[in-house]
mmCIF file of C-alpha atoms (C1' of nucleotides) in Angstrom:
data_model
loop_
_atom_site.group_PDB
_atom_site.id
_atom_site.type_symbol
_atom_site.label_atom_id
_atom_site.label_comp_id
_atom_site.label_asym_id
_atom_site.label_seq_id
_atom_site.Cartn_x
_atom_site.Cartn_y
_atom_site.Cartn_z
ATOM 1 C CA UNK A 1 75.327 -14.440 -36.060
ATOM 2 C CA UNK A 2 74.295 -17.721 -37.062
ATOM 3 C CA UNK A 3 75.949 -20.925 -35.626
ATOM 4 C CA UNK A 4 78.348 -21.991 -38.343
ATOM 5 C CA UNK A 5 78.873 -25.792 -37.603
ATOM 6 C CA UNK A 6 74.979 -26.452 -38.369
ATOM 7 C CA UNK A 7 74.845 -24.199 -41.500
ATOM 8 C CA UNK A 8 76.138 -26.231 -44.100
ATOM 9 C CA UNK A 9 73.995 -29.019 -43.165
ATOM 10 C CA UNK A 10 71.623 -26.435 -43.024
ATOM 11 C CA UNK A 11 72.186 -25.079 -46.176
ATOM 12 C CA UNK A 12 72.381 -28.289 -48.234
ATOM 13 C CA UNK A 13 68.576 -28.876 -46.789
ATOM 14 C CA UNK A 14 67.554 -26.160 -48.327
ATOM 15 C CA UNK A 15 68.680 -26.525 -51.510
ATOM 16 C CA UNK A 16 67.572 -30.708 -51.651
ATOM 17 C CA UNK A 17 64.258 -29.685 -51.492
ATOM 18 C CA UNK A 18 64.858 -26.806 -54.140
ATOM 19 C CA UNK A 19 64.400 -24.565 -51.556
ATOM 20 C CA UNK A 20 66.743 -20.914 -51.265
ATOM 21 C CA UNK A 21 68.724 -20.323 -48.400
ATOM 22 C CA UNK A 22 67.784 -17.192 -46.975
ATOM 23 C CA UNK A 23 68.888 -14.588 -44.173
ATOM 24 C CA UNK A 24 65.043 -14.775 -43.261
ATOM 25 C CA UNK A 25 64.726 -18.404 -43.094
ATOM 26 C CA UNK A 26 67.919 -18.967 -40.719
ATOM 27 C CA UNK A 27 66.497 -15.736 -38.405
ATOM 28 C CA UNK A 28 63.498 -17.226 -38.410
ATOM 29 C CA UNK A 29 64.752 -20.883 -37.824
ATOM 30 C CA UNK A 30 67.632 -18.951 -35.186
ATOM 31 C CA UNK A 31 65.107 -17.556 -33.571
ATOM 32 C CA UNK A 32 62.728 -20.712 -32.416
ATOM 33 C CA UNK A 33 66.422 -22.473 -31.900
ATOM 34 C CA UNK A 34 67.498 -20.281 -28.873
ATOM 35 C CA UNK A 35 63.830 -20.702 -27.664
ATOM 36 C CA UNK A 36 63.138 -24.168 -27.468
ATOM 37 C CA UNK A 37 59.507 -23.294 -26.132
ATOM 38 C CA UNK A 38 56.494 -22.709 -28.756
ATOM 39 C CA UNK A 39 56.232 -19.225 -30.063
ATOM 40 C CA UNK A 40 53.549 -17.221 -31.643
ATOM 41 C CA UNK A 41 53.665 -15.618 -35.534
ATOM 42 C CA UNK A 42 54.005 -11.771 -34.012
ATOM 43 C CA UNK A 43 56.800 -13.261 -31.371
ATOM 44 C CA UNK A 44 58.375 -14.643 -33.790
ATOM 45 C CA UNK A 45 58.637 -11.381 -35.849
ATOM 46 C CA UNK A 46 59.629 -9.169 -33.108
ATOM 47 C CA UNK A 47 62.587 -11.346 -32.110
ATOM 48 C CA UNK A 48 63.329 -11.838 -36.264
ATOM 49 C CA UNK A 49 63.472 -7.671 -36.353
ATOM 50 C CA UNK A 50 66.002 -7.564 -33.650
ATOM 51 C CA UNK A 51 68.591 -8.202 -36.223
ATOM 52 C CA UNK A 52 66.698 -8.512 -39.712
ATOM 53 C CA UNK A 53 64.738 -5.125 -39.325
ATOM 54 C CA UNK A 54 63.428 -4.657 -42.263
ATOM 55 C CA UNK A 55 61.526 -8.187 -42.426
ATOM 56 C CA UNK A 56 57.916 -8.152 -42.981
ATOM 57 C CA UNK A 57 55.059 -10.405 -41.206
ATOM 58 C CA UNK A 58 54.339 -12.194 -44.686
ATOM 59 C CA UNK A 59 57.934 -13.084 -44.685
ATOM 60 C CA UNK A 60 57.678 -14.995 -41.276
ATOM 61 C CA UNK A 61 54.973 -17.017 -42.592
ATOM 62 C CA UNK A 62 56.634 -17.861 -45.220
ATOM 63 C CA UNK A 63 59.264 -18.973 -43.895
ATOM 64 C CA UNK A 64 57.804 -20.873 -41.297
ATOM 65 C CA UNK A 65 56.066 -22.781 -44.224
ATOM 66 C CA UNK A 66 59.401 -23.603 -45.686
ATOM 67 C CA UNK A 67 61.014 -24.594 -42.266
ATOM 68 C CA UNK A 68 57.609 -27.122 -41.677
ATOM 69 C CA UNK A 69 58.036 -28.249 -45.104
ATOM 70 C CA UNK A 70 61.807 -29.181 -44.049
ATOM 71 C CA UNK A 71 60.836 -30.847 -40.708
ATOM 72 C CA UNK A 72 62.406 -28.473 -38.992
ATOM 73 C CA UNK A 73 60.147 -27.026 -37.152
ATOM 74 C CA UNK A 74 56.830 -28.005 -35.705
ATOM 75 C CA UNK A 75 53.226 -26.105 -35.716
ATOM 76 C CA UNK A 76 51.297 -26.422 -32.791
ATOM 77 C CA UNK A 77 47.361 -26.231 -32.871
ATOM 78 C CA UNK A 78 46.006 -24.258 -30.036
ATOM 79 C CA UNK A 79 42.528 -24.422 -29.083
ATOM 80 C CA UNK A 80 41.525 -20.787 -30.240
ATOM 81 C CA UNK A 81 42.383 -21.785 -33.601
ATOM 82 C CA UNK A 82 45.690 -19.663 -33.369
ATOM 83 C CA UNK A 83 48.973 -21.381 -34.116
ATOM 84 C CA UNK A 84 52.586 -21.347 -32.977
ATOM 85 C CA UNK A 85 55.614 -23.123 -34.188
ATOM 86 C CA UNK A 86 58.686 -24.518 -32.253
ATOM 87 C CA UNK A 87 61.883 -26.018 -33.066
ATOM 88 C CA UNK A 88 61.517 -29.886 -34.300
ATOM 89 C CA UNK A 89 62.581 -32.346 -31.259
ATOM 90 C CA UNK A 90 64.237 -35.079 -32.550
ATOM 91 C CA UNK A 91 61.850 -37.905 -34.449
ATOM 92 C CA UNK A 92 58.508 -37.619 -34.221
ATOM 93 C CA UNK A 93 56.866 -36.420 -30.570
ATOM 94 C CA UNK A 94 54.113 -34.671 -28.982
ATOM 95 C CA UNK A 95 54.317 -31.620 -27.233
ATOM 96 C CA UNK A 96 53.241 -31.057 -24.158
ATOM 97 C CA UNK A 97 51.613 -27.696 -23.460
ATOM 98 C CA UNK A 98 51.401 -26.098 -20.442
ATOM 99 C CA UNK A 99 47.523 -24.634 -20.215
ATOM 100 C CA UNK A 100 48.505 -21.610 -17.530
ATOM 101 C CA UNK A 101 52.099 -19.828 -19.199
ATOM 102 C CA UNK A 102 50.935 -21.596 -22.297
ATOM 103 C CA UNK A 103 54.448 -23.037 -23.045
ATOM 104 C CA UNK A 104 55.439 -26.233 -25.091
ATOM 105 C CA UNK A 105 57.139 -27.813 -21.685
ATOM 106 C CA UNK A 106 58.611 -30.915 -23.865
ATOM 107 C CA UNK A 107 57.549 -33.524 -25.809
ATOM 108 C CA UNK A 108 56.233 -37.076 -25.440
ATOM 109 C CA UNK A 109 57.324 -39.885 -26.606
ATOM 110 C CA UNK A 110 54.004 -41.791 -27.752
ATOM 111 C CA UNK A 111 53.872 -45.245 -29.017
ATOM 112 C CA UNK A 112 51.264 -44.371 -32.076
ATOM 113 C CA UNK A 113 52.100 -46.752 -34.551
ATOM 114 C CA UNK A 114 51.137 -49.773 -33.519
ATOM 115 C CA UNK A 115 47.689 -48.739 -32.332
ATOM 116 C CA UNK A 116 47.610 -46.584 -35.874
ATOM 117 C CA UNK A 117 47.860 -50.353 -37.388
ATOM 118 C CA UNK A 118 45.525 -52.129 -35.045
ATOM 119 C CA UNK A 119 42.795 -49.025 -36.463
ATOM 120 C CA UNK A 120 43.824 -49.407 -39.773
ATOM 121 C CA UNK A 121 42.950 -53.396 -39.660
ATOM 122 C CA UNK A 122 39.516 -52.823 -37.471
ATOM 123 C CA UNK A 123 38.247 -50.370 -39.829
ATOM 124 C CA UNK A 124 39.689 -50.477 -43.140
ATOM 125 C CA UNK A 125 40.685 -47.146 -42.860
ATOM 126 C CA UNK A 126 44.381 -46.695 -44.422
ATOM 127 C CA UNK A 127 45.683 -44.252 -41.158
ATOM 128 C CA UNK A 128 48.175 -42.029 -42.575
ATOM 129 C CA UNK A 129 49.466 -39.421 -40.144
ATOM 130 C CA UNK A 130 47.826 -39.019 -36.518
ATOM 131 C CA UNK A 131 48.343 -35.690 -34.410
ATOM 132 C CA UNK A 132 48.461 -35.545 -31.142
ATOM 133 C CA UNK A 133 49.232 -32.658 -28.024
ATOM 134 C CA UNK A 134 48.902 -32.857 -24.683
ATOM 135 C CA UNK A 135 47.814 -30.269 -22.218
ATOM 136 C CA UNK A 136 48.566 -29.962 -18.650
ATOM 137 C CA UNK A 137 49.996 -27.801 -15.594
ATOM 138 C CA UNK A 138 54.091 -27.481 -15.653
ATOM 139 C CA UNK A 139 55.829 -28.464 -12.791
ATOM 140 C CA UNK A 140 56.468 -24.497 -12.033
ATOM 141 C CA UNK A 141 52.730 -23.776 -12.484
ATOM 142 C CA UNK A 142 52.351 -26.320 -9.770
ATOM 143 C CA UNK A 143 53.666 -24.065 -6.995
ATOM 144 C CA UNK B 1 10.441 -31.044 -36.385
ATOM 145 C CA UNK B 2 12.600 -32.188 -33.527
ATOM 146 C CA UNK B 3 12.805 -35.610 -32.068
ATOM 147 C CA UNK B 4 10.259 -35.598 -29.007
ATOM 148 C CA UNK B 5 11.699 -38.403 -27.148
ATOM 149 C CA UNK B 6 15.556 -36.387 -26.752
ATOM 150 C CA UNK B 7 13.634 -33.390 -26.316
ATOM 151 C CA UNK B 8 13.127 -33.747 -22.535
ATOM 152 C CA UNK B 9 16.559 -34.472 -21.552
ATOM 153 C CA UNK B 10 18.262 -32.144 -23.792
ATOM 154 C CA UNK B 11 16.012 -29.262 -22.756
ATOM 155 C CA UNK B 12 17.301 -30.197 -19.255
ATOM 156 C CA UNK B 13 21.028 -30.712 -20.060
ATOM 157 C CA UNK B 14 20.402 -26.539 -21.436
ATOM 158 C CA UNK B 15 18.835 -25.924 -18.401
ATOM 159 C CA UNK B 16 20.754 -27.354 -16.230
ATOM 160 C CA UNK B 17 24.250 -25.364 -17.226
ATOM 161 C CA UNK B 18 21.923 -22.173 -17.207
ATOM 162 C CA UNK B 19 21.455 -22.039 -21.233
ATOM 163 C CA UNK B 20 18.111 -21.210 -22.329
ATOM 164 C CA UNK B 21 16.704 -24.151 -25.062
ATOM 165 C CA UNK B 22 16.052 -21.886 -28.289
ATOM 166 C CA UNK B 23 15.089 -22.983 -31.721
ATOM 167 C CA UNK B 24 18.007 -21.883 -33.261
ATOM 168 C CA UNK B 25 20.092 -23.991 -30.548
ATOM 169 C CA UNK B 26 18.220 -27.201 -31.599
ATOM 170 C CA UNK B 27 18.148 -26.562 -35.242
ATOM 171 C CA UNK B 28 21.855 -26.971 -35.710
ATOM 172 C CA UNK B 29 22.289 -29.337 -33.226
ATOM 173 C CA UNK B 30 19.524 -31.325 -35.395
ATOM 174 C CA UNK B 31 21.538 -30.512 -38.983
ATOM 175 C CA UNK B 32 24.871 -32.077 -36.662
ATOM 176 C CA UNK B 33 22.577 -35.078 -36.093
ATOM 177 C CA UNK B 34 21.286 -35.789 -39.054
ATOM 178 C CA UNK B 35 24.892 -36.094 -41.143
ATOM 179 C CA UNK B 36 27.108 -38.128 -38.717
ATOM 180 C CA UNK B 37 29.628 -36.285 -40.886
ATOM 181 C CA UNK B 38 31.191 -33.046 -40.130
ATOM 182 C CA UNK B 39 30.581 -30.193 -41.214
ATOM 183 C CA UNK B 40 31.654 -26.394 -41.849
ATOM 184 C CA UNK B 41 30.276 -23.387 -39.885
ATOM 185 C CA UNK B 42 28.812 -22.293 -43.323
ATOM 186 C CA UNK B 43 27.223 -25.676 -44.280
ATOM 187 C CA UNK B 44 25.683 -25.867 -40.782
ATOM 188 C CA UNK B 45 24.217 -22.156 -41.377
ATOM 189 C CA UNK B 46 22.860 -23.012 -45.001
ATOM 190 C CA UNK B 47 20.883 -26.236 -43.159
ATOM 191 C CA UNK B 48 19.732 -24.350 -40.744
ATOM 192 C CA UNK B 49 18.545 -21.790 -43.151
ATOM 193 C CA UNK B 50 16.545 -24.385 -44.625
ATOM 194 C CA UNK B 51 13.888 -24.572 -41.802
ATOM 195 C CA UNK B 52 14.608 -20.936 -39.762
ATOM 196 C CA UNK B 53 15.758 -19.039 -42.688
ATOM 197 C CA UNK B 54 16.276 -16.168 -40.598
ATOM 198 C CA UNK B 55 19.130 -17.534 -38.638
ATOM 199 C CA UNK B 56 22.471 -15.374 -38.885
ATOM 200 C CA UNK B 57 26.145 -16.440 -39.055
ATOM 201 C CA UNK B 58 26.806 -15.493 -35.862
ATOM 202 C CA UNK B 59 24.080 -17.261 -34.230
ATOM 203 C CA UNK B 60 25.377 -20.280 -35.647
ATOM 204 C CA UNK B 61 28.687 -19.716 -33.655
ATOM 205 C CA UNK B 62 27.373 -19.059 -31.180
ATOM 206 C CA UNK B 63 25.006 -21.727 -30.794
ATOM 207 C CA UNK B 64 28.090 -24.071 -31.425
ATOM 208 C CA UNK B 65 30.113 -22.794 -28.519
ATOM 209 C CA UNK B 66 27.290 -23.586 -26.415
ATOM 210 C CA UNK B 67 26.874 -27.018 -27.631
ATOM 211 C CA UNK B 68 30.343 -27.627 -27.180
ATOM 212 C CA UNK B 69 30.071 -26.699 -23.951
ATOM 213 C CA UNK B 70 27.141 -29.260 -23.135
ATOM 214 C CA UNK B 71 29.347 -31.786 -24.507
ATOM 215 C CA UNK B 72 26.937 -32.632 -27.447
ATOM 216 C CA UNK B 73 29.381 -31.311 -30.160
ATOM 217 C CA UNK B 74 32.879 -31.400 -30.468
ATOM 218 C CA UNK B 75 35.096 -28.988 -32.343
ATOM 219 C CA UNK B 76 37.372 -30.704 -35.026
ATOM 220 C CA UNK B 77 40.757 -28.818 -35.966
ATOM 221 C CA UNK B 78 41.816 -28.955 -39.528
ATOM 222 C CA UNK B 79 44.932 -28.209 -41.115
ATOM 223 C CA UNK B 80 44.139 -24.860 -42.783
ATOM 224 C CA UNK B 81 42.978 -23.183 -39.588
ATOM 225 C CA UNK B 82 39.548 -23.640 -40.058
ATOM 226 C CA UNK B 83 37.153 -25.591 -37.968
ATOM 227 C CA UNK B 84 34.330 -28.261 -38.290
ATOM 228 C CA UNK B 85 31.907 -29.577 -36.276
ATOM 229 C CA UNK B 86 30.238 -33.401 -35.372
ATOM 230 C CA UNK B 87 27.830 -34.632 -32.925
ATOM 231 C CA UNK B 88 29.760 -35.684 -29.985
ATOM 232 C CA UNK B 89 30.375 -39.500 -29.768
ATOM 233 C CA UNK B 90 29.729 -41.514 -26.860
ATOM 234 C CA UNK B 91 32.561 -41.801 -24.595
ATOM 235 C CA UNK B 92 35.850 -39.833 -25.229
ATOM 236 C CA UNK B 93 36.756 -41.154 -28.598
ATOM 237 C CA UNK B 94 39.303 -39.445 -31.549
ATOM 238 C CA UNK B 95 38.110 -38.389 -35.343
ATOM 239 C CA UNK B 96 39.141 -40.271 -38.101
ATOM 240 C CA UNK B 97 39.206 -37.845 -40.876
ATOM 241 C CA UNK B 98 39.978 -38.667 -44.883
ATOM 242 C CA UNK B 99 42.880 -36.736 -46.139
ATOM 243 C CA UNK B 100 40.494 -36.810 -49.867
ATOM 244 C CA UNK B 101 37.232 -36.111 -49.129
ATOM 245 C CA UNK B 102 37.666 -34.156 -46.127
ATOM 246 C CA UNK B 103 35.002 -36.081 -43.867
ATOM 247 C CA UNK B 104 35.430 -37.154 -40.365
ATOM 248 C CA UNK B 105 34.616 -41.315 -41.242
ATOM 249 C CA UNK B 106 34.615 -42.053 -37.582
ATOM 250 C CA UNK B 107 35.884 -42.084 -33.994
ATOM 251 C CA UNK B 108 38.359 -44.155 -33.123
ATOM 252 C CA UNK B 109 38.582 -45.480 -29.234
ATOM 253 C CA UNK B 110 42.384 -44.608 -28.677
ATOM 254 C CA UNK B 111 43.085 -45.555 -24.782
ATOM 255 C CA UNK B 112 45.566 -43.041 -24.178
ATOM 256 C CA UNK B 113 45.202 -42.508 -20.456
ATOM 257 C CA UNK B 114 46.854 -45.249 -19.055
ATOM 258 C CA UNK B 115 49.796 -43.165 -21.650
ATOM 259 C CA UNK B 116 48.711 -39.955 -19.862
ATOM 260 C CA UNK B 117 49.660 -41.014 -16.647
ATOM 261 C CA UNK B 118 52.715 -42.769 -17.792
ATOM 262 C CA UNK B 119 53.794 -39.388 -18.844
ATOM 263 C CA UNK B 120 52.670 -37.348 -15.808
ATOM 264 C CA UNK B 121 54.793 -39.699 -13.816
ATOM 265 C CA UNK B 122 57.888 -39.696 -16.074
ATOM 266 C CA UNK B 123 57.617 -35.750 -16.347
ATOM 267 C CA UNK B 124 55.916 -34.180 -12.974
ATOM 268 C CA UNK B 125 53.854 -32.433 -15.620
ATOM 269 C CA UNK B 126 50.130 -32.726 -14.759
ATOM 270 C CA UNK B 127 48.816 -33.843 -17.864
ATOM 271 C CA UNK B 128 44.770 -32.748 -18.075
ATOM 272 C CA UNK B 129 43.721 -33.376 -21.161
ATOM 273 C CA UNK B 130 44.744 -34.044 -24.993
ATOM 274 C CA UNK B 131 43.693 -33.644 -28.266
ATOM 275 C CA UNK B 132 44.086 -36.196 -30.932
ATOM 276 C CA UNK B 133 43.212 -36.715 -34.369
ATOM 277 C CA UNK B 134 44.045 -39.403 -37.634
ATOM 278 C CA UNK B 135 44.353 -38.862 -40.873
ATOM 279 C CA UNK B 136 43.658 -41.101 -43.505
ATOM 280 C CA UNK B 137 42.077 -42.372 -46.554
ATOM 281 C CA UNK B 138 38.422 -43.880 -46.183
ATOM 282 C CA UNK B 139 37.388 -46.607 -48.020
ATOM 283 C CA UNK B 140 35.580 -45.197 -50.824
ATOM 284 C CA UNK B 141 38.701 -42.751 -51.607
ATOM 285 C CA UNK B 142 40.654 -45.855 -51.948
ATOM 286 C CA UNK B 143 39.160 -46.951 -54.658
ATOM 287 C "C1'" DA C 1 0.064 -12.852 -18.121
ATOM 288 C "C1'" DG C 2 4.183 -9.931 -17.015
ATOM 289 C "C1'" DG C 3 8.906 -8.847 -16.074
ATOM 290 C "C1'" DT C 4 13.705 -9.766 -16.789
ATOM 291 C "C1'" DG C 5 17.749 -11.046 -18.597
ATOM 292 C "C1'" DA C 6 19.686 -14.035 -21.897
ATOM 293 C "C1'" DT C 7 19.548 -14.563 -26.807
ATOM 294 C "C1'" DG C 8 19.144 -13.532 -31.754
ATOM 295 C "C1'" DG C 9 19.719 -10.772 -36.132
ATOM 296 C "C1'" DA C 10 22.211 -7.449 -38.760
ATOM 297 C "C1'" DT C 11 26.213 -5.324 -39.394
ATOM 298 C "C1'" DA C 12 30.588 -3.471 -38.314
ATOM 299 C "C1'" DA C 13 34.943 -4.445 -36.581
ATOM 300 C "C1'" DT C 14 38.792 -7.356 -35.662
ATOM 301 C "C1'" DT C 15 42.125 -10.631 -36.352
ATOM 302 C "C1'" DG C 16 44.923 -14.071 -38.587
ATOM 303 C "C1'" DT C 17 46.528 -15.218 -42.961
ATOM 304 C "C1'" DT C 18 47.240 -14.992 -47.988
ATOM 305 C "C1'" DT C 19 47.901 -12.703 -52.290
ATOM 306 C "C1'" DT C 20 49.718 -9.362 -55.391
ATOM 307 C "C1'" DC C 21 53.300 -6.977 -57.515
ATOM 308 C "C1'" DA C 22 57.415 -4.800 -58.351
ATOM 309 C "C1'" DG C 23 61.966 -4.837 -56.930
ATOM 310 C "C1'" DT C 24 65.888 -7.781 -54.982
ATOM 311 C "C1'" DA C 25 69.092 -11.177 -54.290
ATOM 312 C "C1'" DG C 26 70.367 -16.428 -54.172
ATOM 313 C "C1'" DA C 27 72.539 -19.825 -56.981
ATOM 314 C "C1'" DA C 28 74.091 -21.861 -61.125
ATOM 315 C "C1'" DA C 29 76.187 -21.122 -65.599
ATOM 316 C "C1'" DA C 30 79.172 -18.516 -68.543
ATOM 317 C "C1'" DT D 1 83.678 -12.407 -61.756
ATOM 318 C "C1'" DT D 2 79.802 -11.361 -64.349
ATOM 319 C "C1'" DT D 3 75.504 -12.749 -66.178
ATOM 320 C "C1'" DT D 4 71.204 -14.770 -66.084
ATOM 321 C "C1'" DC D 5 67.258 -16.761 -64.228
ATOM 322 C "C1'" DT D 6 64.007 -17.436 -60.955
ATOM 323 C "C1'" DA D 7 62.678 -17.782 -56.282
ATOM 324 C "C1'" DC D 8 62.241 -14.650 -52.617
ATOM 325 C "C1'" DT D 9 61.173 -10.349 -50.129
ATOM 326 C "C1'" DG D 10 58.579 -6.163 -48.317
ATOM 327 C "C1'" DA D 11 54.591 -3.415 -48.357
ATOM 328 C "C1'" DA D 12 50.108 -3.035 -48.867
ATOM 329 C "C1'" DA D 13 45.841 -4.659 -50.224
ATOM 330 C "C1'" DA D 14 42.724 -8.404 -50.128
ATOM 331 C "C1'" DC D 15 40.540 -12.116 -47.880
ATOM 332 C "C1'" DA D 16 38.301 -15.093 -44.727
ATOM 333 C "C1'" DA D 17 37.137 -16.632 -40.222
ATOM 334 C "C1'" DT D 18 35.558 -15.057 -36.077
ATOM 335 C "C1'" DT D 19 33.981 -11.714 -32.624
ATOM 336 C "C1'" DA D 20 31.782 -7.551 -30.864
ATOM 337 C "C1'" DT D 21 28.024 -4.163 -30.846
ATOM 338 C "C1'" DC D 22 23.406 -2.733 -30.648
ATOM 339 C "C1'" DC D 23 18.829 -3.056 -29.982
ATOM 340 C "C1'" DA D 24 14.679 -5.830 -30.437
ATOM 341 C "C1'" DT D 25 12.762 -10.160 -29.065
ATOM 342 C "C1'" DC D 26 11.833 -14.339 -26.931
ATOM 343 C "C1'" DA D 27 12.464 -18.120 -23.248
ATOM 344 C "C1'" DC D 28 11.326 -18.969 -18.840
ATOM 345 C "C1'" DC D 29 10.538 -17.972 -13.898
ATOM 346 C "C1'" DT D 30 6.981 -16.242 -10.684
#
DNA sequence: AGGTGATGGATAATTGTTTTCAGTAGAAAA
DNA sequence: TTTTCTACTGAAAACAATTATCCATCACCT
């Protein structure tokens, strides 16, 4: 069910930050693998039930807790003040969301840091983490 | 109670979008003035209570929507889920908010559309818009 | 001044999320 | 393996933020 070449490495992230490695957790993370677009808490649960029936929606948040914790995967603020998590890309990016099938289309690679600094110095503010999305019209949306 | 001189032209800036100017309206958009800071949708309903003590929660809301709407306040995301509000700076500019004591200390100028279009070329995704915020420690929390 | 429709106040309803609690099952030690 | 310990789970209740409903009222156009 799960892919087996990731879930040692897997596994061992779990348990460096103290953190049990659950059937949940890995449906949970599963799930928002084989989707790499942004999906929604009751989503989420749906596609988790498919093989974990029993699981409850307090589980899922959990979980997704957890998986953010691990830098795994990613929360995405959307502008009704719902959320939605995907997958982690690799290093840290911006998603790009599409504002008509509301999808996470990919993410951007945005040179923060250095203008993070430059603020930091202009305003003696110590800038710790920044957070960023973009919104815009897929190239399918287009047509 | 409220400054004469921005009356005019925000009476017409309602007017003009179709919004009627009501007391309520200008009261909180006088408590956003008056604390450069931001504040909670409660805090903003105790100041107003202060000088139209009859005001309800859900005025308050609403009142905000419409202000954000004209432009003269913008919506701040925090972490929790929960939402603040600050007088809308000139220009488009990006909160600053402390990490400790949980205030937006200012906005920074972050030129990200020269990035924007970077993107929209690299990707074919139209991007509109974006939504960024730092995080940080303010001065005074440093020390 | 009068008419009209947007707005406000009070409250209920909804929705997203968290907590509680008792039972369960990882994971490490025996 | 078995035991032990504690984190984790499911279900339901609790909570908090936000929205909808209803009717009375007020802003504003003529």
């Amino acid at each position: 069910m799960f892919s087996v070449e990731k879930s040692k490495e897997i596994k061992s992230m779990f348990h460096d930050k103290g953190f049990k490695c659950t059937p949940q957790r890995l449906a949970v993370l599963k799930v928002l693998q084989d989707t790499s677009a942004y999906l929604s808490i009751n989503t989420i649960h749906l596609k988790v039930k498919e093989f974990l029936p029993d699981t409850g929606l307090a589980t899922v948040y959990r979980s997704l807790e957890t998986l953010v914790d691990l830098n795994l995967v990613v929360k995405v603020h959307l502008e009704d003040g719902c959320h939605s998590y995907v997958i982690a890309p690799e290093g840290h990016r911006h998603p790009i969301v599409c504002t008509d099938c509301n999808k996470v289309i990919e993410f951007a690679e945005f040179p923060l840091d250095d203008l993070s600094k430059q603020i930091s110095e202009d305003t003696g503010v110590q800038i710790k983490t920044h957070f960023l999305q973009l919104f815009g019209k897929c190239k399918e949306c287009q047509a």
